[in-house]
Amino acid sequence: MLKYFTSCAFLLLILCFSGCQKTDNEQINEEVDYVAMANTLMGTDSDFSLSNGNTYPATAVPWGMNFWTPMTSKMGDGWTYKYDENKIRGIKQTHQPSPWLNDYAAFSLMAVTGELKIQEDERASWFSHKAETALPYHYSVYLADYDATMEVVPTERASHFRFTFPEEENAYILLDGFAKGSMVEIIPEERKIIGYVRNNHGGVPENFHNYFVAQFDKDFEINHTWTDGWKLLENSKTSEADHVGAVVGFKTKTGERVHVKVASSFISPEQAQINLDREIGQDQFETTKSKAHQAWKKEFDRIEIEDTDELDMQTFYSCLYRLLLFPRKFYEIDANDQIVHYSPYNGEVLPGYMFTDNGFWDTFRAVFPFFTLMYPTLDAQIMDGLANTYKESGWLPEWASPGHRGVMIGSNSAVNIADAYVKGIRDFDSETLYEAVLKNAEVEEGRPVSSVGREGVDYYNKLGYVPYDVGIHENAARSLEYAFADFNISEMAKIMEKTADVEKFTKRAYNYKHLFDPETKWMRGKNQDGTFQSPFNPLKWGDAFTEGNSLHYTWSVFQDINGLINLIGGDQAFVEKLDEVFTMPPKFDNSYYGFTIHEIREMQIVNMGNYAHGNQPIQHMIYLYNHAKQPWKTQKRVREVLRKLYAPTPDGYCGDEDNGQTSAWYVFSALGFYPVTPGTTQYVVGSPLFDKVTMTLENGNKFIVEAKGNVKENVYVQSVDFNGKTYDRTWLDHKDIQSGGELIFQMGPNPNKAWGTSEESVPFSMSLK
């Protein structure tokens, strides 16, 4: 049990000595606040050259439309909060999914006292992490230059600020609308600032606006605005230009608190006010804070951990926090309580769900499988949002922020859709989405950006691969991912009884074989004439692959690992190939990029050979030892990564966190299993990290994972019981988990090479059906 309960035992001892009697039904419980264990600063010690997460401390509720984050960096810097910087410029509303995609619709609030300073470098205040609170539901920072404190607590589409001032003749709150188009209007008689911002980095229609309203609880004694070039417009109430802002000022007493309720809308100024009234209304700051805390507690309490290692628990809940942030809701609830959204695809206000800020190249691997497991209703809503994207743009999204963005590769929307359908989620427009995935798989023309649809699909459908020599970069990676998408389409088609499509896409799912080089036994780019590209260096990053090399992408045969085993030469040869990735030096060829990109550096420095856990393509690889009947190697490697490459600290990730994916790997792996093959109902078993985990599923059932003898050195599975019966499979079925039950592992310090090694024990592969 948790060491937190020791205080309960002590209390019980005191009560007993006091002569108190306890009936059989009485219990003394100390409720654990799992939310307090989440460190939102995990991963914030990052920069362009080296990512320890590339995160920012998002103050939000799960999947909220708006997040809020402190800014240590300049307006427009994708690395908005760097842990080792020491000045705060403001707290901004952010929608940033990644520093590489940057932000949109951002604006900030900042407190200043004494001399008025509006320019972002001049107004920035020294701060210390020692006087900073960073929780999922509450951010607070002491501004040393102004002897003032800024705090913010969130709702889905609004937030509640609290500014605590010293005794001061001139106390100000600044609202910065940022560059690329903004407007502010101060309404003193209503204690309001309203306006809009239009900043973005792509993926928006021409009429894109984020309308905001900021409601204060104190009269303004001063009101100014500024315009382009930080030009102060004294005693003005309105300003509209490329970059404007507003200043309101007052006299304050020592410890006086000024509250500001802020909401925004992508639909209209009126909808922003509706969002504010509905989500905060007359609530006090502490009420809003409590509601935000409860929003996180509701989700965290669904995965209850009992363990003595507090550090591991902090890491788990820090990762779970990241896993539940994206994709963000991009829909609102209108005056008639109808779900509506501003379409980032055609600029219209339309009914229905919309979600955004997600790159499926990352998140198809474990984030969306986690939603199918724990949040099927939410997953169905996201799927309906995908259907709306297709109706409004003619294509499924692959990277949306907020609309289509031309980054990354693959056809992984099909994986997310099929995975939901295969796992029994039905409450979405599956016919429209099936039409959409077929279009992705067949149509080259009319794609709005390179990432949408399938670049090179005509080559792929004719040859079985995208050729190396036709000017389409990352061709081998595309081919492998298209083949996996085809597998997913075939699995969805089976259930929908679309027989001709089953045959077509099952055949295409074997296209991975075209790229396997029998000489080197690695995946390799292939030319249009059928010859392999040459010269070939399996350590070369990029080129035929995406943010990785052949050693990383060879394993991207999620649908048929047994087929890959046969190509390589059998179980032992396959295991030796897996081992080679870990045991070789971290050598690399960066010539495609012309410099060492951060993903390469992150692989190089962790002393795990060529295993690049900091990027997504290889994250499932550790689990593949199960397919070759050596599950103990999976168990060892899983524990090594869990403990070595993650920590609840600013440098706590080993690469980009990426919309919850690197966190999802940790969450699943700590639970003891991982979704190697989305589009099937199987999860592959690893090595559970905690003594006991109780998962409360959406249907009300509880699934318990218990690891007996689970000291740190006992990483190996000795035996497994499932619902009282001996269990020898290295995989779990989604339906069995959803039915609830108890999975008990007996752990030990040495491998049990008899467990999980029979032909019947291995996980799914197409060629084993």
Coordinates of N, CA, C and O in Angstrom, one line a residue, residues 76 87 89 106 144 167 180 197 232 237 255 273 310 317 321 348 367 373 421 450 561 583 626 633 682 692 738 751:
G76 N 5.6 34.7 -30.1 CA 5.9 34.0 -31.4 C 6.9 32.9 -31.3 O 7.1 32.1 -32.2
K87 N 12.7 35.0 -16.5 CA 11.8 36.1 -16.5 C 10.5 35.7 -17.1 O 10.4 34.9 -18.1
R89 N 7.0 37.0 -19.0 CA 6.4 38.1 -19.8 C 4.9 38.2 -19.7 O 4.3 39.2 -20.1
A106 N -3.5 33.3 -29.9 CA -2.9 33.5 -28.5 C -3.0 35.0 -28.1 O -2.9 35.9 -29.0
A144 N 8.7 39.1 -9.1 CA 9.6 39.8 -8.1 C 9.8 41.3 -8.4 O 9.8 42.1 -7.4
E167 N 0.6 47.5 -1.9 CA 0.1 48.9 -1.9 C 0.8 49.7 -3.0 O 2.0 49.9 -3.0
K180 N 0.1 40.0 -35.9 CA -0.6 39.3 -37.0 C -2.1 39.5 -37.0 O -2.9 38.7 -37.4
V197 N -8.1 38.3 -31.6 CA -6.7 38.1 -32.1 C -6.8 37.1 -33.3 O -7.8 36.3 -33.4
L232 N 2.2 53.7 -27.3 CA 1.2 53.8 -26.3 C 0.2 54.9 -26.7 O 0.6 56.0 -27.1
K237 N -9.5 54.0 -25.7 CA -10.3 52.9 -25.4 C -10.3 51.8 -26.5 O -10.8 50.7 -26.2
G255 N -1.9 43.4 -0.5 CA -2.6 42.1 -0.6 C -3.9 42.2 -1.3 O -4.7 41.2 -1.3
Q273 N -19.0 35.7 -24.8 CA -19.7 36.0 -23.5 C -20.6 34.8 -23.0 O -20.6 34.6 -21.8
E310 N 7.0 6.7 -4.7 CA 6.3 7.9 -5.0 C 6.8 8.5 -6.3 O 6.0 9.2 -7.1
Y317 N 1.4 9.9 -13.2 CA 0.3 10.9 -13.3 C 0.8 12.1 -14.1 O -0.1 12.8 -14.7
Y321 N -1.5 13.1 -17.3 CA -1.9 14.5 -17.5 C -1.7 14.9 -19.0 O -2.5 15.5 -19.7
E348 N -17.1 28.3 -41.9 CA -18.5 28.4 -41.6 C -18.7 28.0 -40.2 O -17.9 27.2 -39.6
V367 N -2.0 6.8 -28.1 CA -3.0 7.7 -27.6 C -4.4 7.3 -27.9 O -5.3 7.2 -27.0
L373 N -9.8 2.3 -25.1 CA -9.9 1.5 -23.8 C -10.6 2.2 -22.7 O -11.5 1.6 -22.1
Y421 N -13.7 1.3 -34.5 CA -14.7 0.4 -35.0 C -14.5 -1.0 -34.6 O -15.4 -1.7 -34.2
S450 N 0.4 18.4 -48.4 CA 1.1 17.2 -48.7 C 0.8 16.1 -47.7 O 0.9 14.9 -48.1
I561 N 4.0 -9.1 -37.7 CA 5.3 -9.3 -37.2 C 5.8 -10.7 -37.5 O 7.0 -11.0 -37.7
T583 N 22.5 -3.1 -28.8 CA 23.9 -3.4 -28.4 C 25.0 -2.7 -29.3 O 26.1 -2.5 -28.9
N626 N 8.0 -10.7 -27.8 CA 6.9 -11.6 -27.5 C 6.6 -12.4 -28.7 O 6.2 -13.6 -28.6
K633 N 12.8 -10.8 -22.7 CA 13.6 -9.6 -23.2 C 12.7 -8.4 -23.3 O 13.2 -7.3 -23.0
Q682 N -6.1 -6.6 -29.5 CA -5.0 -7.2 -28.6 C -4.1 -6.1 -28.1 O -3.8 -5.1 -28.7
K692 N -0.1 -2.6 -7.6 CA -1.5 -2.8 -7.9 C -2.1 -1.6 -8.5 O -1.8 -0.4 -8.1
Q738 N -12.5 -5.0 -20.9 CA -13.8 -4.3 -20.7 C -14.7 -5.1 -19.8 O -15.6 -4.4 -19.2
P751 N 14.6 -14.5 -15.5 CA 13.6 -14.9 -16.5 C 13.0 -16.2 -16.3 O 13.7 -17.2 -15.9

